XYZ file of C-alpha atoms in Angstrom:
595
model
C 24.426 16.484 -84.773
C 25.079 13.994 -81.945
C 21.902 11.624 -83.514
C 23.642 11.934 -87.041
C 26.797 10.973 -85.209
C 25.160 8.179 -83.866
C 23.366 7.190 -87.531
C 26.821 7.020 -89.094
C 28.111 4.818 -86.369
C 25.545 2.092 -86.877
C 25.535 2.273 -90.773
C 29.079 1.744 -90.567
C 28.986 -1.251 -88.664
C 26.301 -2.513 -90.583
C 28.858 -2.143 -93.467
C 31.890 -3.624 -91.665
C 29.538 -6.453 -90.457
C 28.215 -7.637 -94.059
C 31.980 -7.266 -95.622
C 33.473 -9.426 -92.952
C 30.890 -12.092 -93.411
C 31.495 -12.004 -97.518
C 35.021 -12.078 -96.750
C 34.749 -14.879 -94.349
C 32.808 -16.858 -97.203
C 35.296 -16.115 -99.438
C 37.944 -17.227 -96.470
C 35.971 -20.871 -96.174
C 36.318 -21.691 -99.887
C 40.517 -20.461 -99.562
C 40.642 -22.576 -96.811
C 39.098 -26.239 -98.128
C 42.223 -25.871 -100.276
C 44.811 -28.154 -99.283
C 48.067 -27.291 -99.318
C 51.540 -29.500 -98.873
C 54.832 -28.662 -99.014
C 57.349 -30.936 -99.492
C 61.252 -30.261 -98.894
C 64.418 -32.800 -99.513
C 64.694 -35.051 -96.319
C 67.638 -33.743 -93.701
C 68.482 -36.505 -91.341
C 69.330 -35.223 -87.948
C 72.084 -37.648 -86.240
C 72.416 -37.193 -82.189
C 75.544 -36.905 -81.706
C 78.453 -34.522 -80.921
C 78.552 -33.224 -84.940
C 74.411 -33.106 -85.688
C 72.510 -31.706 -82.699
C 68.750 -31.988 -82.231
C 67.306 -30.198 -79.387
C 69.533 -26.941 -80.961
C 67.081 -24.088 -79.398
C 66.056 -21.831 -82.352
C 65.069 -18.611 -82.394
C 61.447 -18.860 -85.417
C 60.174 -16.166 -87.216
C 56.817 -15.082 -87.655
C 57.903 -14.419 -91.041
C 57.227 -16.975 -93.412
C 59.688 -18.342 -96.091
C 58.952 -19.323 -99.417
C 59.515 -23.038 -100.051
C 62.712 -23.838 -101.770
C 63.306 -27.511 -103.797
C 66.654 -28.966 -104.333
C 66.449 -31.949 -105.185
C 70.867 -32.747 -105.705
C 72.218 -35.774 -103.360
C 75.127 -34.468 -100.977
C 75.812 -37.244 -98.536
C 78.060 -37.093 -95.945
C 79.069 -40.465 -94.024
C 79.728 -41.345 -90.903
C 82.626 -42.405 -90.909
C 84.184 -41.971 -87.645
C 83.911 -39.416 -84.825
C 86.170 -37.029 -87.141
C 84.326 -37.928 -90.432
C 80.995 -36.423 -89.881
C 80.100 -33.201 -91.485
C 80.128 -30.549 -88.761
C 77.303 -28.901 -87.271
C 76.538 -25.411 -88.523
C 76.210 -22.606 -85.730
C 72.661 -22.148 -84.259
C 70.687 -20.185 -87.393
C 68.217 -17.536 -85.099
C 65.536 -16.897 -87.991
C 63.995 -13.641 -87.311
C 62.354 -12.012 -84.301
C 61.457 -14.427 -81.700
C 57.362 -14.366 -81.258
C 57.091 -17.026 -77.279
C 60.230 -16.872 -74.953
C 62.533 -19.466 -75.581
C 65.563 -21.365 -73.762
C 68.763 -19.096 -73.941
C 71.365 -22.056 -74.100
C 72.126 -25.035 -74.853
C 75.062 -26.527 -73.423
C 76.782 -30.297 -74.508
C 79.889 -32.644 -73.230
C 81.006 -36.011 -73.728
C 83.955 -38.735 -74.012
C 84.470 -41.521 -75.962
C 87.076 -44.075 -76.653
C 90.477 -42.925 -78.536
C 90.745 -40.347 -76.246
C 87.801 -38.332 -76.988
C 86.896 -35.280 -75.297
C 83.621 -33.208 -76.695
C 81.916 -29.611 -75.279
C 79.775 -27.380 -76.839
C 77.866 -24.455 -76.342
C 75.194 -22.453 -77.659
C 73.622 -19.361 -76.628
C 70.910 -16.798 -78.187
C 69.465 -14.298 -77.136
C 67.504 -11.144 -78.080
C 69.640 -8.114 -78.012
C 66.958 -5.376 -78.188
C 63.713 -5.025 -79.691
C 64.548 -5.955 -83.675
C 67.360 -7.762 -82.612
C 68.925 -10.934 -81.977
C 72.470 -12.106 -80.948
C 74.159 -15.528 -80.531
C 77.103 -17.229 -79.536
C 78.709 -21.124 -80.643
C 81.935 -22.693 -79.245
C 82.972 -26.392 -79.702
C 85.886 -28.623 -78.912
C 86.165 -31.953 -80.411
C 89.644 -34.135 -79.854
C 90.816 -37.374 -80.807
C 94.203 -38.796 -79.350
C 94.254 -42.647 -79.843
C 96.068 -45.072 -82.677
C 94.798 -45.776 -85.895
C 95.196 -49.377 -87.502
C 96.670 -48.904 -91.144
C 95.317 -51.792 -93.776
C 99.397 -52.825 -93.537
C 98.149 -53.685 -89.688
C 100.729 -50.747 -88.611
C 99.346 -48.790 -85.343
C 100.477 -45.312 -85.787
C 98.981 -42.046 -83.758
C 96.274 -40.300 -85.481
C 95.823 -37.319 -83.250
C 93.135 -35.032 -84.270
C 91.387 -31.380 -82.872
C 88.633 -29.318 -83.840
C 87.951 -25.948 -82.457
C 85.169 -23.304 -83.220
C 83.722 -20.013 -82.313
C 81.145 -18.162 -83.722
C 79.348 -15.275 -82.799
C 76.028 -14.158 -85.135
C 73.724 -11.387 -84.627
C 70.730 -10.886 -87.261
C 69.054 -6.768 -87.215
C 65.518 -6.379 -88.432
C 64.494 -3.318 -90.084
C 61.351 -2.505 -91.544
C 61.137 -4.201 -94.936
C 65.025 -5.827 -94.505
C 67.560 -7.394 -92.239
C 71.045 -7.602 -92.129
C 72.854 -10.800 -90.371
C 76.106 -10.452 -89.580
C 78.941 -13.334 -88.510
C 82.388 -13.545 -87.146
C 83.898 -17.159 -87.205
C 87.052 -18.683 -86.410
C 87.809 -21.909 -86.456
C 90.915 -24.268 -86.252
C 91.866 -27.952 -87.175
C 94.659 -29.563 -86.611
C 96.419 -33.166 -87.218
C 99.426 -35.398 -88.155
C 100.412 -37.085 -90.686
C 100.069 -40.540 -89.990
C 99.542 -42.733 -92.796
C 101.488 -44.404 -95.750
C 100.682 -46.745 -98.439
C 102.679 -49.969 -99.232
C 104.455 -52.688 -96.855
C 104.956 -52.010 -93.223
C 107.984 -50.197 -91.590
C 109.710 -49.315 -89.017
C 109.457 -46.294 -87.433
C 113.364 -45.683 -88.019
C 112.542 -46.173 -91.623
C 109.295 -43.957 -92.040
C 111.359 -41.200 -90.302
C 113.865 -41.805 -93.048
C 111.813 -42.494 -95.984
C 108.811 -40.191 -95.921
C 109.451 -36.581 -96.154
C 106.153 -35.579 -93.735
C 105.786 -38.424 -91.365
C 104.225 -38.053 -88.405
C 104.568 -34.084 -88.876
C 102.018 -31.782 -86.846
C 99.952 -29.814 -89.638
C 96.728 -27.115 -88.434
C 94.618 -25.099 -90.150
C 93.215 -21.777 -88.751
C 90.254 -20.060 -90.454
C 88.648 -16.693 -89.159
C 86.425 -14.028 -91.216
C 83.355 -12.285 -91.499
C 80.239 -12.646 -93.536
C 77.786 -9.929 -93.774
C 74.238 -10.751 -95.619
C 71.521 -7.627 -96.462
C 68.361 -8.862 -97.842
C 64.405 -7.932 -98.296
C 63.736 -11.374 -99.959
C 60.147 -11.964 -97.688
C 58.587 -8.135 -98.479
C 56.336 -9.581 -100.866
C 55.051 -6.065 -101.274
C 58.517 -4.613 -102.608
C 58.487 -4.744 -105.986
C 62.342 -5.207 -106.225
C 64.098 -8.204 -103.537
C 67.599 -7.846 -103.089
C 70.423 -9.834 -101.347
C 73.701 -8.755 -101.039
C 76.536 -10.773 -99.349
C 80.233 -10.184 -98.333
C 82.568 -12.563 -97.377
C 85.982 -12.368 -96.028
C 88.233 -15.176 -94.501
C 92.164 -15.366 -93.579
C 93.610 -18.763 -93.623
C 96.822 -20.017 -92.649
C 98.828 -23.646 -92.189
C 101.260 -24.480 -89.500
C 103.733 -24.806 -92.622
C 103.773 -20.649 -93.905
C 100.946 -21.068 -96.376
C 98.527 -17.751 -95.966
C 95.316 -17.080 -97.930
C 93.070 -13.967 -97.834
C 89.729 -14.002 -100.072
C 87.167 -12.083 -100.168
C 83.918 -12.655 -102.130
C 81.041 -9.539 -102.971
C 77.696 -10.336 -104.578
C 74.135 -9.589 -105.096
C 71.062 -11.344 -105.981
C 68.470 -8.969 -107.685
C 64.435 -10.210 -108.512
C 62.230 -7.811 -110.498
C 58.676 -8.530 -111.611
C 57.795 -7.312 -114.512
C 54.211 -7.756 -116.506
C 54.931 -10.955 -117.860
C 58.291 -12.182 -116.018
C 60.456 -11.576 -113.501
C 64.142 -10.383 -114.157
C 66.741 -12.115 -112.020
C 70.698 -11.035 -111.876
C 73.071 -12.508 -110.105
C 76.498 -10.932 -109.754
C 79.763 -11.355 -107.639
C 83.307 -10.341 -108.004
C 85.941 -12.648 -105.975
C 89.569 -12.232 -104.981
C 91.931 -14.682 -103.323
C 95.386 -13.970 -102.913
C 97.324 -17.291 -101.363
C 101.376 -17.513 -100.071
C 104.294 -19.491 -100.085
C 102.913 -21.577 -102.657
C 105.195 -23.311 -105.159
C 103.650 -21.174 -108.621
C 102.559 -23.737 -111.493
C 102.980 -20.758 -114.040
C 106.569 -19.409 -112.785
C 107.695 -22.465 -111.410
C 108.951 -20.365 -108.528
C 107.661 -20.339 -104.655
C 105.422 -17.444 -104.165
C 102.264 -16.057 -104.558
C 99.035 -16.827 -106.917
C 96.381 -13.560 -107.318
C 93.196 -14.223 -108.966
C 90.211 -12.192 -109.436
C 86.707 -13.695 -110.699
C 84.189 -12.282 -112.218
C 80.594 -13.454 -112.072
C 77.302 -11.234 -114.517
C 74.338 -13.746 -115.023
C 71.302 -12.264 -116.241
C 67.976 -14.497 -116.851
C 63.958 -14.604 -116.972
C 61.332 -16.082 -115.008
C 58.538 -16.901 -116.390
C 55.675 -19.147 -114.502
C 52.520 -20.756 -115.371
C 50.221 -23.183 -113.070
C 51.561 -26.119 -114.315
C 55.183 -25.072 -115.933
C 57.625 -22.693 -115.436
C 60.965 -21.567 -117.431
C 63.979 -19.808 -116.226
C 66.470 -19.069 -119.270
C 69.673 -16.876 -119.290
C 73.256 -17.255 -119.262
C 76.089 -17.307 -117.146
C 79.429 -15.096 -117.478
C 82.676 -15.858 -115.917
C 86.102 -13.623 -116.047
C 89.033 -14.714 -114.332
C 92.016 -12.790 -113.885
C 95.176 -14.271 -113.396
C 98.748 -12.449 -112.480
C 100.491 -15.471 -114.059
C 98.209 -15.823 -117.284
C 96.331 -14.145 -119.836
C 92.126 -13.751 -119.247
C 90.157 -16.465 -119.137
C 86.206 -16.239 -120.262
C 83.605 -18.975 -119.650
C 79.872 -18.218 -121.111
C 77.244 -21.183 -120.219
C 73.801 -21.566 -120.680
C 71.544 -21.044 -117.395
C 68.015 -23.178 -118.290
C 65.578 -24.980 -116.229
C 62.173 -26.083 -117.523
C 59.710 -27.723 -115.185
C 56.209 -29.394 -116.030
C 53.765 -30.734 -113.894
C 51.132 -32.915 -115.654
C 50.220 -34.312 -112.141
C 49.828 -31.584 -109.821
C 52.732 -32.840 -106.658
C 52.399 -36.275 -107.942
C 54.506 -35.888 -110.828
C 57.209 -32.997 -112.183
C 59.526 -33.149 -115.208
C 62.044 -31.444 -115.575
C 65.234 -30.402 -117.954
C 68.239 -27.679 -117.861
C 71.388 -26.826 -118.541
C 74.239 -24.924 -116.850
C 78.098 -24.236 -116.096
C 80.388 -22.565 -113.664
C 83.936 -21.881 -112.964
C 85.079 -22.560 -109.481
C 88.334 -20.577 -108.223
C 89.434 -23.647 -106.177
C 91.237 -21.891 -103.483
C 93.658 -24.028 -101.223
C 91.822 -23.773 -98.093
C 89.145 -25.442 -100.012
C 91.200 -28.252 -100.981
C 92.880 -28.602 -97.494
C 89.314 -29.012 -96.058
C 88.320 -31.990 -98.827
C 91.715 -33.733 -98.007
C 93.997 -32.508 -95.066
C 96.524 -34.958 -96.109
C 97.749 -32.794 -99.316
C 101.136 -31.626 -99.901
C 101.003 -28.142 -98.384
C 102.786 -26.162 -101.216
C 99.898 -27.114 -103.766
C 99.083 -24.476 -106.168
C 95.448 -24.953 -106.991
C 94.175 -24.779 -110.741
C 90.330 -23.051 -111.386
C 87.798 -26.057 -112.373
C 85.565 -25.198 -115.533
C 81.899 -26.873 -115.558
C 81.834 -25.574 -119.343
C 78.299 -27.495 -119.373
C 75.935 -29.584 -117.041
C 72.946 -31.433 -118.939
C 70.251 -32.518 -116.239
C 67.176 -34.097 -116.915
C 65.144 -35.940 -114.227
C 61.113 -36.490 -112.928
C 60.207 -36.020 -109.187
C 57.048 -36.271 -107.025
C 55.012 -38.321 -105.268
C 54.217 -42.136 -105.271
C 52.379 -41.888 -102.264
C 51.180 -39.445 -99.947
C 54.080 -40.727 -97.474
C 56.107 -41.402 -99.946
C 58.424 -38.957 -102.291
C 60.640 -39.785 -104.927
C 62.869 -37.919 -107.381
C 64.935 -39.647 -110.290
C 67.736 -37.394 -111.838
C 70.517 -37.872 -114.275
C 73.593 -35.590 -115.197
C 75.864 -35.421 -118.071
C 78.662 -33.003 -117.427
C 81.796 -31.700 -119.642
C 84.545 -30.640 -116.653
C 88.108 -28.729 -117.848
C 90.582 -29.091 -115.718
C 89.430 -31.438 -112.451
C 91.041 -31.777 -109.607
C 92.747 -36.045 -108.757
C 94.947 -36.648 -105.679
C 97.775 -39.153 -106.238
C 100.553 -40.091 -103.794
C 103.748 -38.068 -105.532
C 107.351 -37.533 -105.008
C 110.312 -36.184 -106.658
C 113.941 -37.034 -105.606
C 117.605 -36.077 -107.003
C 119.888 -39.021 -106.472
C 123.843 -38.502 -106.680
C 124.561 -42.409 -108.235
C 123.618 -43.609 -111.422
C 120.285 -44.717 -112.943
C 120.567 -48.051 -111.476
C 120.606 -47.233 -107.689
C 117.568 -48.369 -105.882
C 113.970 -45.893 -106.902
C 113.597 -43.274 -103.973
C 110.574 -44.199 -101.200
C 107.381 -42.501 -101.473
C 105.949 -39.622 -99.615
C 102.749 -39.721 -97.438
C 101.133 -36.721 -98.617
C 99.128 -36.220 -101.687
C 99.884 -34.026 -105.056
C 96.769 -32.379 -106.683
C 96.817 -33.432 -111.204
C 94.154 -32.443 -113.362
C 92.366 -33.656 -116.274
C 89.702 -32.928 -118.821
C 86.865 -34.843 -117.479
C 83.132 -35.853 -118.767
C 81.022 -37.461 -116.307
C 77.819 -38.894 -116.436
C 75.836 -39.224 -112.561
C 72.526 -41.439 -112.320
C 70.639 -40.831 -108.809
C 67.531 -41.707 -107.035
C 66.405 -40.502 -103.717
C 62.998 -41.921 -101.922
C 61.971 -40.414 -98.831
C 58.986 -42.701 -96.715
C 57.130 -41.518 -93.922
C 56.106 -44.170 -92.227
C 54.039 -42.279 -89.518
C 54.518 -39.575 -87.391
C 56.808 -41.125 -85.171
C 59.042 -43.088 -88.208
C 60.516 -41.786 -91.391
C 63.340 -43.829 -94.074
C 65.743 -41.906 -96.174
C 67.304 -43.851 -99.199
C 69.565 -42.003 -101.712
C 72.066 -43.681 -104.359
C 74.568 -42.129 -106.981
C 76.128 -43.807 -110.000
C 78.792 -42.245 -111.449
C 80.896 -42.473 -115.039
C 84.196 -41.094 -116.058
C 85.468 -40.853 -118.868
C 89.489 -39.128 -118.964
C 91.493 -36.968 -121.184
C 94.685 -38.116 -120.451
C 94.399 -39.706 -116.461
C 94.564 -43.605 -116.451
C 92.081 -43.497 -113.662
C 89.581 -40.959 -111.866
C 91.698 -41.444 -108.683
C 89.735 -41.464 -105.572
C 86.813 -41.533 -106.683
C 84.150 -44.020 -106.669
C 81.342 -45.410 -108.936
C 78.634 -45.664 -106.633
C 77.447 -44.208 -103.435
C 74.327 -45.222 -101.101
C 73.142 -43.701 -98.207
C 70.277 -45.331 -95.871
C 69.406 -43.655 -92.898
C 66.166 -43.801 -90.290
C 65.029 -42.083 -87.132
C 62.647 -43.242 -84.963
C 60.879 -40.863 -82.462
C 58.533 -43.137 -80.480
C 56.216 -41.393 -77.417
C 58.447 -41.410 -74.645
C 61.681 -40.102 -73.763
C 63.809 -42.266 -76.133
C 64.577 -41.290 -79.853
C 66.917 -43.422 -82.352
C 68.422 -42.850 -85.101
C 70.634 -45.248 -87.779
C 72.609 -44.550 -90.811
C 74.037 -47.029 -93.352
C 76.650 -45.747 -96.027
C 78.334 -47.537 -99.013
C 80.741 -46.703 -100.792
C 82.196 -48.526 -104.183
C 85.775 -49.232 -105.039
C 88.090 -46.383 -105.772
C 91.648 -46.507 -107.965
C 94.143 -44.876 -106.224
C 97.905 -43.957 -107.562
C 101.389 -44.040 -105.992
C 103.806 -42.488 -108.135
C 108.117 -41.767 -107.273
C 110.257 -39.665 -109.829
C 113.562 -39.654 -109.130
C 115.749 -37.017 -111.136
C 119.622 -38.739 -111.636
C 122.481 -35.824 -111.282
C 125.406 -36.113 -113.593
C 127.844 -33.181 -113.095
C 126.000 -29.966 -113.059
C 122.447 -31.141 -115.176
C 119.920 -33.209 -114.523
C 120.266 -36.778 -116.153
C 117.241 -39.293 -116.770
C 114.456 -39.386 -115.095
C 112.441 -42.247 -113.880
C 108.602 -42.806 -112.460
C 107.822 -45.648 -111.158
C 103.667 -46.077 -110.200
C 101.662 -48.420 -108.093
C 97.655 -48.333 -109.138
C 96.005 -49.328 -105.653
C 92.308 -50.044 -105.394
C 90.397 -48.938 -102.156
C 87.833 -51.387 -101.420
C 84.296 -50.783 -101.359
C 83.120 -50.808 -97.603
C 79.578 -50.301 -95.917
C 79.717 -48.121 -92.571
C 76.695 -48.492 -89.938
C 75.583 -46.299 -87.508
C 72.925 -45.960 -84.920
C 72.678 -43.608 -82.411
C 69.967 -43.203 -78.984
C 68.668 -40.016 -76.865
C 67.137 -40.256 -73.934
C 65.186 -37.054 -72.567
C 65.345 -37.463 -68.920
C 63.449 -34.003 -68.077
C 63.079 -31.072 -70.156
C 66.342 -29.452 -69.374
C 68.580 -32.782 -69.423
C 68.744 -35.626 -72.365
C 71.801 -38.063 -72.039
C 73.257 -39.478 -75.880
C 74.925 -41.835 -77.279
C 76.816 -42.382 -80.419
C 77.976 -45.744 -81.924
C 80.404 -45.237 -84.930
C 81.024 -48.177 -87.294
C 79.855 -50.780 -85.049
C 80.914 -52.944 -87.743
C 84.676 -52.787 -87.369
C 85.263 -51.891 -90.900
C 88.708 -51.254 -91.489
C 88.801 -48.920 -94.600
C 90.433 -45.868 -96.225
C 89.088 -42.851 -98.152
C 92.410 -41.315 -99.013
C 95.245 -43.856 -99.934
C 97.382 -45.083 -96.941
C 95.412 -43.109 -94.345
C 92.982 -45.315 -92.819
C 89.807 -44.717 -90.574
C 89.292 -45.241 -87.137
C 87.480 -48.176 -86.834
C 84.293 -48.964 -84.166
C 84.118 -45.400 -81.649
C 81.494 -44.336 -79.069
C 80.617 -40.957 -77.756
C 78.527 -40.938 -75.221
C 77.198 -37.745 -72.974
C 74.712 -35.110 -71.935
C 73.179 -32.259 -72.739
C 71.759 -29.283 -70.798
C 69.380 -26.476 -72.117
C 68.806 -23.135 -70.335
């Protein structure tokens, strides 16, 4: 028994032998394949806002290449301008020991002050936990294009604290944020005055405003088990915002993702119900200050289906919103992309159509422009279609390209003009009432047509060039103008990581001319009714202006890197909302620690 033991031993290595060395042939052809992924370029910017030596926490998982190929710039426009830095992502179960920490300060001119911190770590054995706190201030003047200094103070505070939980064949990342920004308003739009006479004339000047945001979002998904035949991803949201001046908001936002393969397709639903309930809000509908309560409802069902060379997703998209002030409003667009690929990553053509409706909550519109009028009640936007038709690829091995244009039909877009309205005791001919320095948010029926290019050059290992432009169209219902916004956009940006303990970076942005509009209605009393009513406007135009950028790092061990930042070294004086103008040439400079 012990020699048939032994027989069975050595036949079945003889076995495992002889499959592992087919497998391994088969392994030698799968690996003379060559493979290249190619994603949209990220520039990473050294500075207090975009943060390069971030420690990460990688995954052993692996995840599936995604393409988006839409231009979302962001300039640089000053220290307060840049697009802040998202909270360290920790992407699955760490596989080396890592740094812990990363800890950054700095001070630049207009009264700067900058710290942050980050800190992950693993919290057991499928988890991870991690913590993000940052303080940016600004305290200096600002010079107005009427040459007025005024004070411009500005503060930024965050905290964050993320943990992600890996079970077998999911995980489940949690966060709790909180965050608060606050400012004055500084600016105006017209001749210079006095500061007797701004106090006098402008119903907001120099007023403190801040806006505190704190919530949770909770995320459940099995989207890398390749070996589950359904992927899921479920996602709750919940914030509570507030202003200095009363104005609350509470919304909250469930949804899933489902992906089904089926014999010939794959089945993909994507659902969500939303509900936003914002305060002491003067009410388009009732015309009284209160409350608006919406609810939206999201059901789009399509199919996948995928060849070597083309694929085709088609289905539709469903939108309910429910309104306390208004009857039911349904929005049904199509949901189609077709892709083609005579030239395997050299070459892809592609062609869709879609929609949405956006519930444009106010703390979304306070975050695009602080400066609005804090009683706004905000009006949904309807995308009823967006045509898109474009090619992308490869011209080069180093060098990628993608050329898209977009043709959309928009109900109900969002313009902010400079508005007031004023009751004046004398007759029609007294003097027309100052303006305010704060913005009112008007709509229009809008169809826009978007032409954009984006190259992306690798020069080596050590250099890489990012160019991306954006033409734009309008064409109005009712508005005069599209007010602030432009007709073109370009973005140029490089980094530069030589060998050695310097790395550079430089960014270039242009932007076009915008039309901008001051408007004054003044309502005339005569006994106990309202007499006649004037406007008076003033169309401004915002010039077009180019902003540079270049920033340095240098690593002086492998704990400690000193930065530095310079901001418009150009001196461009410039606005981007009428009457508030940017700071003009800043430098942050500092250090950074890792642990």
């Amino acid at each position: 028994m012990k020699k048939s033991f032994q027989y069975h031993i050595a036949g079945l290595a003889i076995l495992l032998a002889a499959g592992q060395q087919a497998y391994a042939q088969q392994d030698s052809t799968r690996l003379k394949q060559e493979v290249e992924v190619v994603k949209a370029y990220q520039p990473s910017i050294s500075d207090a806002f975009k943060i390069n030596d971030l420690p990460q926490i990688k995954d052993e998982k692996k995840d599936k290449p995604t393409f988006n190929y839409i231009i979302n710039s962001q300039p640089v426009f000053s220290t307060f301008e840049v697009k802040p830095v998202q909270a360290a992502q920790m992407v699955g179960e760490p596989k080396a020991e890592l740094g812990k920490g990363l800890l950054k300060a700095g001070v630049g001119n207009y009264l700067t002050p900058y710290g942050e911190l980050f800190y992950n770590t693993k919290a057991g054995k499928n988890s991870v936990f991690g913590l993000h706190f940052r303080h940016l201030s600004s305290n200096g003047n600002v010079k107005l294009i009427n040459d007025d200094k005024v004070d411009a103070p500005r503060s930024e505070n965050v905290a964050e604290l993320f943990t992600k939980h890996f079970f077998r064949r999911s995980t489940l990342s949690t966060k709790l944020f909180f965050d608060r920004q606050a400012h004055s308003y500084y600016g105006y739009a017209g001749e210079r005055r006095s500061d007797e006479a701004k106090e006098d004339d402008f119903p907001y000047w120099n007023d403190k405003q801040a806006f505190s945001k704190g919530g949770i979002q909770l995320n459940l998904s099995n989207e890398e088990d390749t070996r589950a035949n359904l992927n899921y991803d479920f996602g709750l949201n919940y914030h509570y915002f507030g202003t200095k001046t009363g104005q609350t908001e509470n919304k909250a936002t469930v949804g899933s993702l489902l992906q089904k393969d089926f014999d010939t397709f794959q089945g993909l639903l994507n659902a969500s119900v939303g509900f936003v309930r914002t305060d002491s809000i003067l009410n388009q509908t009732t015309g009284n200050f209160g409350h608006k309560q919406q609810i939206l409802l999201n059901i789009s069902p399509a199919i996948l289906l995928e060849g070597d060379v083309a694929s085709l997703k088609a289905g539709i998209n469903t939108f309910t919103l429910f309104d306390d002030d208004d009857d039911a409003r349904v929005l049904i667009t199509p949901n189609i992309l077709a892709q083609w690929s005579p030239v395997k990553d050299n070459l892809t053509l592609y062609a869709g159509a879609n929609g949405r409706m956006e519930q444009n909550n106010y703390s979304a519109i306070a975050a695009e422009n602080r400066f609005v009028t804090p009683t706004q009640d905000i009006r949904k936007t309807e995308y009823q279609y967006i045509l898109t038709g474009g090619i992308k690829g490869k011209f080069h091995p180093r060098l990628n390209y993608r050329f898209q244009v977009d043709y959309a039909n928009i109900k109900d877009e969002h313009f902010y003009i400079f508005n007031t309205n004023n009751f004046l005791m004398d007759a029609p001919t007294s003097p027309l009432p100052p303006r305010a320095n704060t913005f009112d948010v008007v709509y229009d029926d809008l169809k826009q047509l978007s032409l954009g290019a984006e190259l992306y050059y690798t020069a080596s290992d050590l250099v890489n060039f990012h160019l991306q432009g954006t033409y734009y169209s309008y064409e109005l219902d009712s508005l005069e103008e599209a007010w602030h916004k432009p007709d073109f956009e370009l973005t140029l940006s490089t980094i530069i990581n030589p060998e050695g303990p310097l790395k550079f970076n430089a960014d270039i942005f242009f932007k076009g001319e915008r039309k901008a509009l001051e408007q004054s209605e003044s309502f005339y009393l005569a006994s106990s009714a309202i007499g006649p009513h004037d406007v008076d406007q003033t169309v401004h135009t915002l010039a077009s202006y180019i902003d540079m950028n270049v920033g340095v790092e240098y690593q002086y061990s492998s704990n400690l890197s000193f930065f530095g930042r310079l901001n418009n070294f150009a001196f461009q004086q410039y606005e981007n909302w009428l009457g508030y103008s940017q700071q003009s040439f800043n430098l942050l400079v500092g250090a950074s620690f890792s642990f």
